[in-house]
Tab-separated table of C-alpha atoms and ligand atoms in Angstrom:
chain	number	residue	atom	x	y	z
A	125	MET	CA	131.663	23.111	-3.366
A	126	THR	CA	127.970	23.906	-3.634
A	127	ASP	CA	127.218	27.683	-3.416
A	128	VAL	CA	125.796	28.478	-0.024
A	129	ASN	CA	122.867	30.415	-1.810
A	130	THR	CA	121.703	27.058	-3.138
A	131	ILE	CA	121.505	25.489	0.497
A	132	LEU	CA	119.913	28.844	1.628
A	133	ALA	CA	117.313	28.386	-1.071
A	134	GLU	CA	116.521	24.664	-0.120
A	135	ALA	CA	115.955	26.156	3.672
A	136	ASP	CA	113.534	28.737	2.472
A	137	LYS	CA	111.912	26.128	0.372
A	138	ALA	CA	111.599	23.641	3.152
A	139	LEU	CA	110.204	26.135	5.846
A	140	ASP	CA	106.659	24.827	6.071
A	141	GLN	CA	107.836	21.311	6.717
A	142	SER	CA	110.502	22.733	9.103
A	143	LEU	CA	107.950	24.343	11.099
A	144	ASP	CA	105.514	20.999	11.159
A	145	ARG	CA	108.505	19.130	12.344
A	146	LEU	CA	109.022	21.738	15.240
A	147	PHE	CA	105.239	21.721	16.077
A	148	ASP	CA	105.316	17.842	16.398
A	149	LEU	CA	108.076	18.366	18.913
A	150	VAL	CA	106.355	21.078	20.757
A	151	ARG	CA	103.098	18.812	21.038
A	152	ILE	CA	105.194	16.471	23.301
A	153	PRO	CA	104.976	17.994	26.942
A	154	SER	CA	108.614	16.996	28.112
A	155	ILE	CA	108.562	18.727	31.532
A	156	SER	CA	111.702	17.758	33.220
A	157	THR	CA	111.023	19.025	36.624
A	158	ASP	CA	107.764	17.050	37.024
A	159	THR	CA	107.901	13.414	37.352
A	160	ALA	CA	104.561	12.772	35.804
A	161	TYR	CA	106.068	13.781	32.410
A	162	LYS	CA	108.817	11.204	32.366
A	163	GLU	CA	107.337	9.194	29.639
A	164	ASP	CA	106.892	12.491	27.446
A	165	CYS	CA	110.603	13.293	28.067
A	166	ARG	CA	111.535	9.944	26.711
A	167	ARG	CA	109.205	10.453	23.827
A	168	ALA	CA	110.734	13.786	22.762
A	169	ALA	CA	114.163	12.224	22.900
A	170	GLU	CA	113.018	9.416	20.802
A	171	ARG	CA	111.391	11.726	18.184
A	172	ILE	CA	114.709	13.684	17.965
A	173	VAL	CA	116.774	10.370	17.532
A	174	ALA	CA	114.306	9.195	14.791
A	175	ASP	CA	114.630	12.632	13.015
A	176	LEU	CA	118.474	12.459	13.002
A	177	SER	CA	118.770	8.938	12.037
A	178	GLY	CA	116.478	9.719	8.993
A	179	LEU	CA	119.132	12.392	8.173
A	180	GLY	CA	122.094	9.891	8.272
A	181	PHE	CA	123.419	10.493	11.625
A	182	SER	CA	124.073	7.608	13.828
A	183	ALA	CA	121.801	8.623	16.501
A	184	ALA	CA	120.982	7.107	19.859
A	185	LEU	CA	119.111	7.548	22.947
A	186	ARG	CA	121.289	7.413	25.904
A	187	ASP	CA	119.675	6.424	29.303
A	188	THR	CA	120.867	8.363	32.599
A	189	PRO	CA	119.554	8.246	36.020
A	190	GLY	CA	117.211	10.974	35.181
A	191	HIS	CA	115.986	12.056	31.685
A	192	PRO	CA	117.708	10.363	28.537
A	193	MET	CA	120.293	12.308	26.253
A	194	VAL	CA	120.407	12.313	22.598
A	195	VAL	CA	123.798	11.776	21.130
A	196	ALA	CA	124.228	11.765	17.362
A	197	HIS	CA	127.258	11.838	15.046
A	198	PHE	CA	127.763	12.722	11.451
A	199	GLU	CA	130.907	11.686	9.373
A	200	PRO	CA	131.220	13.890	6.168
A	201	LYS	CA	131.386	11.974	2.940
A	202	GLY	CA	134.410	12.398	0.634
A	203	ALA	CA	136.257	14.354	3.263
A	204	THR	CA	139.862	14.469	2.720
A	205	GLY	CA	142.639	15.577	5.383
A	206	LYS	CA	141.652	16.737	8.774
A	207	VAL	CA	137.989	18.099	8.870
A	208	PRO	CA	136.905	20.305	11.808
A	209	HIS	CA	134.575	18.487	14.421
A	210	PHE	CA	132.172	20.556	16.183
A	211	LEU	CA	129.486	19.835	18.916
A	212	PHE	CA	126.115	21.134	18.783
A	213	TYR	CA	123.813	21.461	21.977
A	214	GLY	CA	120.416	22.213	22.657
A	215	HIS	CA	117.771	20.864	25.245
A	216	TYR	CA	114.510	19.216	24.624
A	217	ASP	CA	112.923	19.581	27.909
A	218	VAL	CA	110.731	22.449	29.025
A	219	GLN	CA	109.502	24.472	31.958
A	220	PRO	CA	106.114	23.709	33.578
A	221	PRO	CA	103.546	25.768	31.603
A	222	ASP	CA	101.464	27.083	34.689
A	223	PRO	CA	99.467	29.277	35.158
A	224	LEU	CA	97.395	27.403	32.497
A	225	ASP	CA	94.696	30.100	32.608
A	226	LYS	CA	96.958	32.827	31.508
A	227	TRP	CA	97.542	31.049	27.933
A	228	MET	CA	95.535	32.260	25.039
A	229	THR	CA	95.955	28.929	23.470
A	230	PRO	CA	97.025	25.523	25.074
A	231	PRO	CA	100.727	25.389	25.741
A	232	PHE	CA	101.262	22.015	24.127
A	233	GLN	CA	98.997	22.945	20.961
A	234	PRO	CA	101.464	25.043	19.201
A	235	GLU	CA	99.916	27.634	17.031
A	236	LYS	CA	101.182	30.109	14.372
A	237	ARG	CA	99.479	33.555	14.852
A	238	THR	CA	99.891	37.069	12.997
A	239	GLY	CA	99.985	39.923	15.570
A	240	LYS	CA	98.253	43.226	14.815
A	241	ASP	CA	102.003	44.564	14.186
A	242	GLY	CA	102.014	42.117	11.276
A	243	ILE	CA	104.639	39.973	12.919
A	244	VAL	CA	104.237	36.076	12.786
A	245	ARG	CA	104.800	34.229	15.964
A	246	LEU	CA	104.796	30.508	16.958
A	247	TYR	CA	103.151	30.019	20.223
A	248	GLY	CA	103.692	26.998	22.706
A	249	ARG	CA	105.586	25.934	25.602
A	250	GLY	CA	109.349	25.342	24.324
A	251	THR	CA	108.886	27.012	20.918
A	252	ALA	CA	111.699	29.480	22.024
A	253	ASP	CA	113.134	27.445	25.045
A	254	ASP	CA	114.408	25.469	23.494
A	255	LYS	CA	112.845	23.333	20.814
A	256	GLY	CA	112.432	26.219	18.155
A	257	GLN	CA	116.224	26.868	18.728
A	258	LEU	CA	117.581	23.512	18.471
A	259	MET	CA	115.610	22.706	15.420
A	260	THR	CA	117.254	25.666	13.827
A	261	PHE	CA	120.563	23.970	13.615
A	262	ILE	CA	118.856	20.460	12.817
A	263	GLU	CA	116.915	22.117	9.826
A	264	ALA	CA	120.143	23.914	8.550
A	265	MET	CA	122.076	20.524	8.533
A	266	ARG	CA	118.991	18.975	6.885
A	267	ALA	CA	119.206	21.764	4.102
A	268	TRP	CA	122.992	20.903	3.828
A	269	ILE	CA	122.542	17.182	3.441
A	270	THR	CA	119.452	17.496	1.167
A	271	THR	CA	121.363	19.814	-1.257
A	272	THR	CA	124.887	18.450	-1.008
A	273	GLY	CA	124.501	14.914	0.354
A	274	THR	CA	126.490	15.670	3.313
A	275	LEU	CA	127.737	18.240	5.884
A	276	PRO	CA	130.944	20.188	5.426
A	277	LEU	CA	132.365	19.079	8.883
A	278	LYS	CA	132.189	16.474	11.338
A	279	ALA	CA	129.344	17.045	13.550
A	280	THR	CA	128.228	15.745	17.021
A	281	ILE	CA	124.740	16.594	18.312
A	282	LEU	CA	124.046	16.462	22.161
A	283	ILE	CA	120.400	17.325	23.070
A	284	GLU	CA	119.904	17.171	27.102
A	285	GLY	CA	116.721	16.478	28.577
A	286	GLU	CA	117.304	17.935	32.113
A	287	GLU	CA	118.490	21.519	31.514
A	288	GLU	CA	115.282	23.135	33.103
A	289	SER	CA	115.963	20.933	36.172
A	290	GLY	CA	119.635	21.862	36.800
A	291	SER	CA	121.050	19.163	34.672
A	292	PRO	CA	121.595	16.589	37.469
A	293	SER	CA	122.826	13.712	35.219
A	294	LEU	CA	125.094	15.866	33.252
A	295	ILE	CA	128.490	15.790	35.078
A	296	PRO	CA	128.632	11.867	35.322
A	297	PHE	CA	127.408	11.665	31.713
A	298	LEU	CA	130.142	13.978	30.538
A	299	LYS	CA	132.647	12.137	32.452
A	300	GLN	CA	131.859	8.752	31.125
A	301	ASN	CA	131.593	10.007	27.549
A	302	ARG	CA	134.496	12.081	27.460
A	303	GLY	CA	136.197	10.756	24.245
A	304	GLU	CA	132.877	10.623	22.355
A	305	LEU	CA	131.927	14.240	23.218
A	306	SER	CA	135.078	16.056	23.183
A	307	CYS	CA	135.098	18.173	19.939
A	308	ASP	CA	137.190	21.279	18.749
A	309	ALA	CA	134.532	23.504	20.335
A	310	ALA	CA	130.796	23.453	21.232
A	311	PHE	CA	127.928	25.370	19.641
A	312	VAL	CA	125.049	26.138	22.157
A	313	CYS	CA	121.850	27.349	20.634
A	314	ASP	CA	119.883	28.520	23.807
A	315	THR	CA	120.448	32.347	23.924
A	316	ASN	CA	119.027	35.428	22.461
A	317	MET	CA	119.676	38.017	19.790
A	318	TRP	CA	120.122	41.733	20.690
A	319	ASP	CA	116.898	42.667	19.082
A	320	GLU	CA	114.964	41.435	16.104
A	321	LYS	CA	117.322	42.914	13.717
A	322	THR	CA	120.494	42.564	15.489
A	323	PRO	CA	122.274	39.015	15.882
A	324	ALA	CA	124.217	38.276	18.969
A	325	ILE	CA	126.760	35.874	20.358
A	326	THR	CA	126.513	35.691	24.201
A	327	THR	CA	129.738	35.813	26.114
A	328	ARG	CA	128.414	35.538	29.679
A	329	LEU	CA	126.044	33.351	31.611
A	330	ARG	CA	125.147	33.645	35.197
A	331	GLY	CA	125.347	30.536	37.445
A	332	MET	CA	122.722	29.391	39.974
A	333	VAL	CA	122.033	27.555	42.906
A	334	LYS	CA	118.345	26.667	44.258
A	335	ASP	CA	116.986	25.998	47.672
A	336	GLU	CA	113.664	25.409	49.390
A	337	ILE	CA	112.902	25.948	53.116
A	338	THR	CA	110.159	24.789	55.382
A	339	ILE	CA	109.868	26.166	58.647
A	340	THR	CA	107.838	24.355	61.169
A	341	GLY	CA	106.463	25.811	64.427
A	342	PRO	CA	103.356	24.350	66.422
A	343	ARG	CA	102.707	20.559	65.969
A	344	VAL	CA	99.533	21.300	64.178
A	345	ASP	CA	97.735	24.158	62.686
A	346	LEU	CA	96.093	26.184	65.864
A	347	HIS	CA	93.259	28.459	66.530
A	348	SER	CA	94.684	31.990	66.036
A	349	GLY	CA	92.468	33.247	68.979
A	350	ALA	CA	93.402	30.693	71.402
A	351	TYR	CA	97.071	30.546	70.609
A	352	GLY	CA	97.747	33.989	68.885
A	353	GLY	CA	100.392	35.718	70.862
A	354	PRO	CA	102.450	33.250	72.847
A	355	ALA	CA	102.795	30.685	69.812
A	356	ALA	CA	105.089	31.293	67.207
A	357	ASN	CA	103.888	31.865	63.725
A	358	PRO	CA	106.039	30.187	60.976
A	359	ILE	CA	104.878	32.474	58.390
A	360	ARG	CA	106.065	35.410	60.351
A	361	ILE	CA	109.273	33.695	61.056
A	362	LEU	CA	109.627	33.204	57.181
A	363	SER	CA	108.586	36.541	56.101
A	364	ARG	CA	111.074	38.313	58.587
A	365	LEU	CA	113.961	35.985	57.192
A	366	LEU	CA	113.041	36.766	53.628
A	367	SER	CA	112.793	40.575	54.426
A	368	LYS	CA	116.447	40.536	55.643
A	369	LEU	CA	117.880	39.075	52.594
A	370	HIS	CA	118.371	42.440	51.173
A	371	ASP	CA	119.272	45.654	52.571
A	372	LYS	CA	117.928	49.069	51.664
A	373	ASN	CA	120.237	49.448	48.739
A	374	GLY	CA	119.295	46.243	47.120
A	375	LYS	CA	122.418	44.447	48.301
A	376	VAL	CA	122.406	40.909	49.474
A	377	THR	CA	123.148	40.660	53.229
A	378	ILE	CA	124.241	37.115	53.406
A	379	PRO	CA	127.677	37.123	54.878
A	380	GLY	CA	130.390	36.238	52.303
A	381	PHE	CA	127.759	36.403	49.492
A	382	TYR	CA	129.872	38.859	47.241
A	383	GLU	CA	133.097	36.874	47.469
A	384	GLY	CA	134.520	36.266	44.037
A	385	VAL	CA	132.418	39.091	42.591
A	386	SER	CA	134.471	41.716	40.890
A	387	ASP	CA	133.401	45.192	39.659
A	388	LEU	CA	132.660	45.351	36.015
A	389	PRO	CA	136.097	46.378	33.959
A	390	LYS	CA	135.598	49.935	32.579
A	391	GLU	CA	136.199	48.683	28.805
A	392	VAL	CA	133.158	46.335	29.261
A	393	LYS	CA	130.904	49.272	30.797
A	394	VAL	CA	131.835	51.414	27.750
A	395	GLN	CA	131.078	48.647	25.351
A	396	TRP	CA	127.760	47.897	27.032
A	397	GLN	CA	126.961	51.612	27.108
A	398	LYS	CA	127.273	51.609	23.227
A	399	LEU	CA	124.361	49.154	23.143
A	400	LYS	CA	122.014	52.028	24.141
A	401	PHE	CA	119.761	49.787	26.186
A	402	SER	CA	116.629	51.392	27.563
A	403	ASP	CA	116.031	50.471	31.183
A	404	ARG	CA	112.661	52.074	31.050
A	405	LYS	CA	111.344	50.218	28.039
A	406	PHE	CA	112.718	46.952	29.452
A	407	LEU	CA	110.575	47.414	32.655
A	408	ARG	CA	107.545	48.899	30.819
A	409	GLU	CA	107.365	45.912	28.613
A	410	VAL	CA	106.542	43.891	31.585
A	411	GLY	CA	104.252	46.297	33.312
A	412	LEU	CA	106.716	47.955	35.479
A	413	SER	CA	108.288	51.571	36.011
A	414	VAL	CA	110.297	51.742	39.302
A	415	PRO	CA	113.790	50.245	39.029
A	416	ALA	CA	114.521	47.667	41.791
A	417	GLY	CA	117.506	45.993	42.658
A	418	GLU	CA	121.052	47.142	43.328
A	419	LYS	CA	120.995	51.133	43.761
A	420	GLY	CA	123.103	53.076	41.234
A	421	LYS	CA	123.388	49.897	38.785
A	422	GLY	CA	121.730	49.826	35.470
A	423	ALA	CA	119.570	46.817	34.309
A	424	LEU	CA	122.136	45.500	31.915
A	425	GLU	CA	124.736	45.477	34.399
A	426	GLN	CA	122.502	43.936	37.107
A	427	VAL	CA	121.151	41.245	34.674
A	428	TRP	CA	124.411	40.265	33.021
A	429	ALA	CA	127.169	40.768	35.759
A	430	ARG	CA	125.646	41.011	39.286
A	431	PRO	CA	124.537	38.079	41.445
A	432	THR	CA	120.912	37.970	42.956
A	433	ALA	CA	118.814	36.171	45.576
A	434	GLU	CA	115.339	35.662	44.499
A	435	VAL	CA	112.252	34.184	46.121
A	436	ASN	CA	110.429	32.294	43.579
A	437	GLY	CA	107.564	30.970	45.368
A	438	ILE	CA	106.088	31.003	49.069
A	439	TRP	CA	103.266	29.269	50.695
A	440	GLY	CA	101.910	27.965	53.875
A	441	GLY	CA	98.773	28.178	56.233
A	442	TYR	CA	95.118	28.579	54.858
A	443	MET	CA	95.011	29.356	51.069
A	444	GLY	CA	91.385	28.268	50.481
A	445	ALA	CA	88.314	30.450	49.807
A	446	GLY	CA	87.234	32.770	52.453
A	447	THR	CA	89.200	33.165	55.623
A	448	LYS	CA	90.296	30.630	58.398
A	449	THR	CA	91.389	31.787	61.854
A	450	VAL	CA	94.607	29.730	62.021
A	451	ILE	CA	98.262	29.812	63.057
A	452	PRO	CA	99.656	27.429	60.523
A	453	SER	CA	102.132	24.726	61.521
A	454	GLN	CA	104.450	25.346	58.478
A	455	ALA	CA	105.613	27.821	56.066
A	456	HIS	CA	107.644	27.273	52.937
A	457	ALA	CA	109.787	29.059	50.369
A	458	LYS	CA	111.629	28.332	47.165
A	459	LEU	CA	114.806	30.546	46.445
A	460	THR	CA	117.138	30.768	43.700
A	461	PHE	CA	120.651	32.482	43.620
A	462	ARG	CA	122.087	33.654	40.318
A	463	LEU	CA	125.921	33.778	40.476
A	464	VAL	CA	128.591	35.728	38.620
A	465	GLY	CA	132.286	35.572	38.508
A	466	LYS	CA	134.052	33.082	40.795
A	467	GLN	CA	131.082	32.817	43.244
A	468	LYS	CA	130.858	29.049	44.441
A	469	PRO	CA	127.427	27.543	44.554
A	470	GLU	CA	128.209	25.364	47.285
A	471	LYS	CA	129.744	28.152	49.510
A	472	ILE	CA	126.621	30.359	48.660
A	473	LEU	CA	124.056	27.505	49.749
A	474	LYS	CA	126.056	27.011	53.119
A	475	ALA	CA	126.148	30.704	53.790
A	476	PHE	CA	122.443	31.142	52.988
A	477	ARG	CA	121.524	28.129	55.164
A	478	ALA	CA	123.593	29.487	58.053
A	479	PHE	CA	121.913	32.779	57.580
A	480	ALA	CA	118.380	31.259	57.586
A	481	LYS	CA	118.954	28.979	60.530
A	482	ALA	CA	120.034	32.095	62.775
A	483	GLU	CA	116.565	33.359	62.133
A	484	VAL	CA	114.504	30.704	63.449
A	485	PRO	CA	113.634	30.336	67.285
A	486	LYS	CA	115.014	27.337	69.157
A	487	ASP	CA	111.588	25.867	69.567
A	488	CYS	CA	110.933	25.851	65.826
A	489	ARG	CA	112.838	23.902	62.957
A	490	ILE	CA	113.914	24.798	59.563
A	491	ASP	CA	114.497	21.898	56.978
A	492	PHE	CA	116.187	22.342	53.597
A	493	ALA	CA	115.256	20.377	50.411
A	494	ALA	CA	118.171	18.954	48.391
A	495	TYR	CA	118.309	20.461	44.878
A	496	GLY	CA	122.042	19.413	43.996
A	497	SER	CA	125.005	21.749	44.118
A	498	GLY	CA	124.113	24.267	41.562
A	499	SER	CA	126.578	25.658	38.669
A	500	PRO	CA	129.069	28.380	38.586
A	501	ALA	CA	128.874	31.194	36.065
A	502	SER	CA	130.694	31.184	32.546
A	503	GLU	CA	132.657	34.014	30.847
A	504	ILE	CA	134.043	33.366	27.347
A	505	ALA	CA	136.565	35.588	25.730
A	506	GLY	CA	134.799	37.494	22.810
A	507	THR	CA	138.125	37.375	20.550
A	508	SER	CA	138.447	33.667	19.500
A	509	PRO	CA	138.629	33.136	15.877
A	510	LEU	CA	135.563	30.868	16.112
A	511	ILE	CA	133.461	33.710	17.455
A	512	ARG	CA	134.847	35.966	14.765
A	513	LYS	CA	133.844	33.682	12.019
A	514	SER	CA	130.376	33.114	13.496
A	515	ALA	CA	129.920	36.765	14.035
A	516	LYS	CA	130.768	37.420	10.431
A	517	ALA	CA	128.390	34.637	9.134
A	518	LEU	CA	125.714	36.218	11.293
A	519	LYS	CA	126.372	39.477	9.947
A	520	ASP	CA	126.099	38.214	6.387
A	521	GLU	CA	122.665	37.056	7.243
A	522	PHE	CA	121.210	39.971	9.132
A	523	GLY	CA	123.105	42.822	7.374
A	524	ARG	CA	124.233	44.183	10.872
A	525	ASP	CA	127.128	43.705	12.993
A	526	THR	CA	126.808	40.993	15.627
A	527	ALA	CA	126.594	42.251	19.313
A	528	LEU	CA	128.701	40.516	22.074
A	529	ILE	CA	126.016	40.481	24.940
A	530	GLY	CA	125.715	38.676	28.286
A	531	SER	CA	122.749	36.721	29.480
A	532	GLY	CA	121.114	36.678	32.980
A	533	GLY	CA	119.861	33.142	32.489
A	534	SER	CA	122.073	30.032	33.196
A	535	ILE	CA	123.056	27.190	31.018
A	536	PRO	CA	125.081	24.742	33.395
A	537	ILE	CA	126.435	22.870	30.661
A	538	VAL	CA	128.627	25.619	29.228
A	539	ARG	CA	130.519	25.613	32.206
A	540	TYR	CA	131.121	21.607	32.321
A	541	PHE	CA	132.067	21.593	28.638
A	542	LYS	CA	135.069	23.688	29.742
A	543	ASP	CA	135.777	21.997	33.033
A	544	ILE	CA	135.266	18.478	32.061
A	545	LEU	CA	135.905	18.217	28.417
A	546	GLY	CA	138.215	21.280	28.056
A	547	MET	CA	135.816	22.316	25.208
A	548	ASP	CA	135.074	26.164	24.755
A	549	SER	CA	131.470	27.285	23.683
A	550	VAL	CA	130.149	29.550	21.214
A	551	LEU	CA	126.596	30.713	22.348
A	552	ILE	CA	124.439	31.724	19.340
A	553	GLY	CA	120.689	31.811	19.688
A	554	PHE	CA	117.753	33.779	18.186
A	555	GLY	CA	115.393	34.269	21.011
A	556	LEU	CA	114.111	37.808	21.764
A	557	ASN	CA	113.648	39.596	25.083
A	558	ASP	CA	109.747	39.320	24.664
A	559	ASP	CA	109.657	35.387	23.944
A	560	ALA	CA	108.145	34.857	27.522
A	561	LEU	CA	110.535	31.898	28.297
A	562	HIS	CA	109.122	30.154	31.606
A	563	SER	CA	105.959	32.337	31.410
A	564	PRO	CA	102.552	31.792	29.794
A	565	ASN	CA	102.113	32.283	26.056
A	566	GLU	CA	105.787	31.696	25.072
A	567	LYS	CA	106.568	32.332	21.675
A	568	TYR	CA	109.327	32.285	19.147
A	569	ASN	CA	109.019	34.534	16.050
A	570	LEU	CA	108.817	32.891	12.716
A	571	SER	CA	111.708	35.274	11.632
A	572	SER	CA	113.738	33.909	14.510
A	573	PHE	CA	113.219	30.354	13.180
A	574	HIS	CA	113.623	31.163	9.686
A	575	ARG	CA	116.699	33.395	9.948
A	576	GLY	CA	118.026	31.067	12.579
A	577	ILE	CA	118.216	28.203	10.134
A	578	ARG	CA	119.708	30.349	7.356
A	579	SER	CA	122.405	31.604	9.889
A	580	TRP	CA	123.357	28.002	10.697
A	581	VAL	CA	123.562	27.167	6.924
A	582	ARG	CA	126.144	30.094	6.677
A	583	ILE	CA	127.859	29.185	10.175
A	584	LEU	CA	128.426	25.636	8.800
A	585	ALA	CA	129.906	26.999	5.475
A	586	ALA	CA	132.273	29.349	7.478
A	587	LEU	CA	133.423	26.636	10.004
A	588	ALA	CA	134.268	24.247	6.978
A	589	ARG	CA	136.597	26.967	5.389
B	787	BES	N1	117.586	29.278	27.716
B	787	BES	C1	117.616	29.461	29.018
B	787	BES	C2	118.810	30.442	29.393
B	787	BES	C3	118.532	31.670	28.894
B	787	BES	C4	117.466	32.514	29.452
B	787	BES	C5	119.369	32.301	27.964
B	787	BES	C6	117.248	33.986	28.892
B	787	BES	C7	119.031	33.608	27.495
B	787	BES	C8	118.169	34.406	27.900
B	787	BES	C9	117.768	28.229	29.806
B	787	BES	O1	117.140	27.037	29.151
B	787	BES	C10	117.144	28.251	31.242
B	787	BES	O2	116.140	28.869	31.329
B	787	BES	N2	117.794	27.858	32.032
B	787	BES	C11	117.472	27.868	33.553
B	787	BES	C12	118.550	26.851	34.135
B	787	BES	C13	118.228	26.367	35.513
B	787	BES	C14	116.769	25.787	35.693
B	787	BES	C15	119.380	25.670	36.079
B	787	BES	C16	117.403	29.189	34.058
B	787	BES	O3	118.220	30.073	33.588
B	787	BES	O4	116.664	29.402	35.053
B	788	MN	MN1	117.031	27.097	27.277
């Protein structure tokens, strides 16, 4: 068998070309939540299909009612006996880039820049979430194939195009392709390291459910002098409703909200304390200093193990230049709930809607947009042999123990791999907290990309053993 160092050397040598391929993918604005970018989503999928076909995968673009999936298979050459079969997952879709004026360089014109701190960063929407990450395993496979002519295991790659919009086509797709997609386990590359020097495997993800409300009061916008007082103002109704979502201790007040949420087990608390996380630094990095959220709970516990109700956007009434004395006809808000433990997304949505309706006077109306049923949280045991093997491979690359961490974000597919395909996931990614996911100036460190590729080279070797 080829020495893993030979393959690592190939990955190092090819880094510039790997980067070119990543930048070509980042140039395609595959924004899944905005229908104006439907063709771009398709182009991104086609590009990945072409790339994988060139590597010897049997790769195909697979249509869904939404954006297409990419599915590719690789049969190792000269394999004898039973070879392990793993699935590798990433997503080619990205979040909208706005506010555009906050970007130092255009979001879909990727750029490599060296900071004053000497760190080389790759800027562009999707460099970290998730194009840079999914390219780490593809480029690692390329290094294996270039060096040895094959991969040391059977690989299936699934690249989704709707992750950032809640994966509406995913459940039927997994159900229809159960046989083809069921593997020994899935490797999901869409999460973070602990810090730039310390690799991590994520064992908890929050679930999520979304809603959007529109409150309608008077039939049309009214003169606020002529009607101010007797006429209900939808913006005031909306603000009162939103302000009632949390009590003074930061707890969500929706009846039944905490059903299925358990307190953090003592041993987990102890394990997280050992990570020596600085809440102050965490807030300072985003320009804040006063801890918000649930009283008495630290930032890690809140982000990794507690549910939230957040308002993501609010609008209505006059928003142009200057002033306008008006009582608006409508007010709107977008909300998301992050879920943990056994919280059920459908139940949370129902409870929120009942809560919201009760706040609206009977001559006004409230409407809710349909954004699907959401997805529950995932918890993965940190003790499986696959996690141990992967943690060891990561340690070999970084020279440091691999941290087992949680994540506050959501990756709906992890739960569906388990529930629909009976397949466990191993979550390994090379992102950093300051990558500015979903924000302006998203970046991926060049070292994340490079060591990510090298890590997968090692993980593939370890999995084959
Ligand atoms: N990669 C993120 C999840 C993530 C965030 C992992 C931070 C680790 C750290 C993922 O692509 C994402 O953003 N998911 C969305 C899903 C949603 C739209 C259903 C999220 O969490 O908001
Ligand atoms: Mn992602």
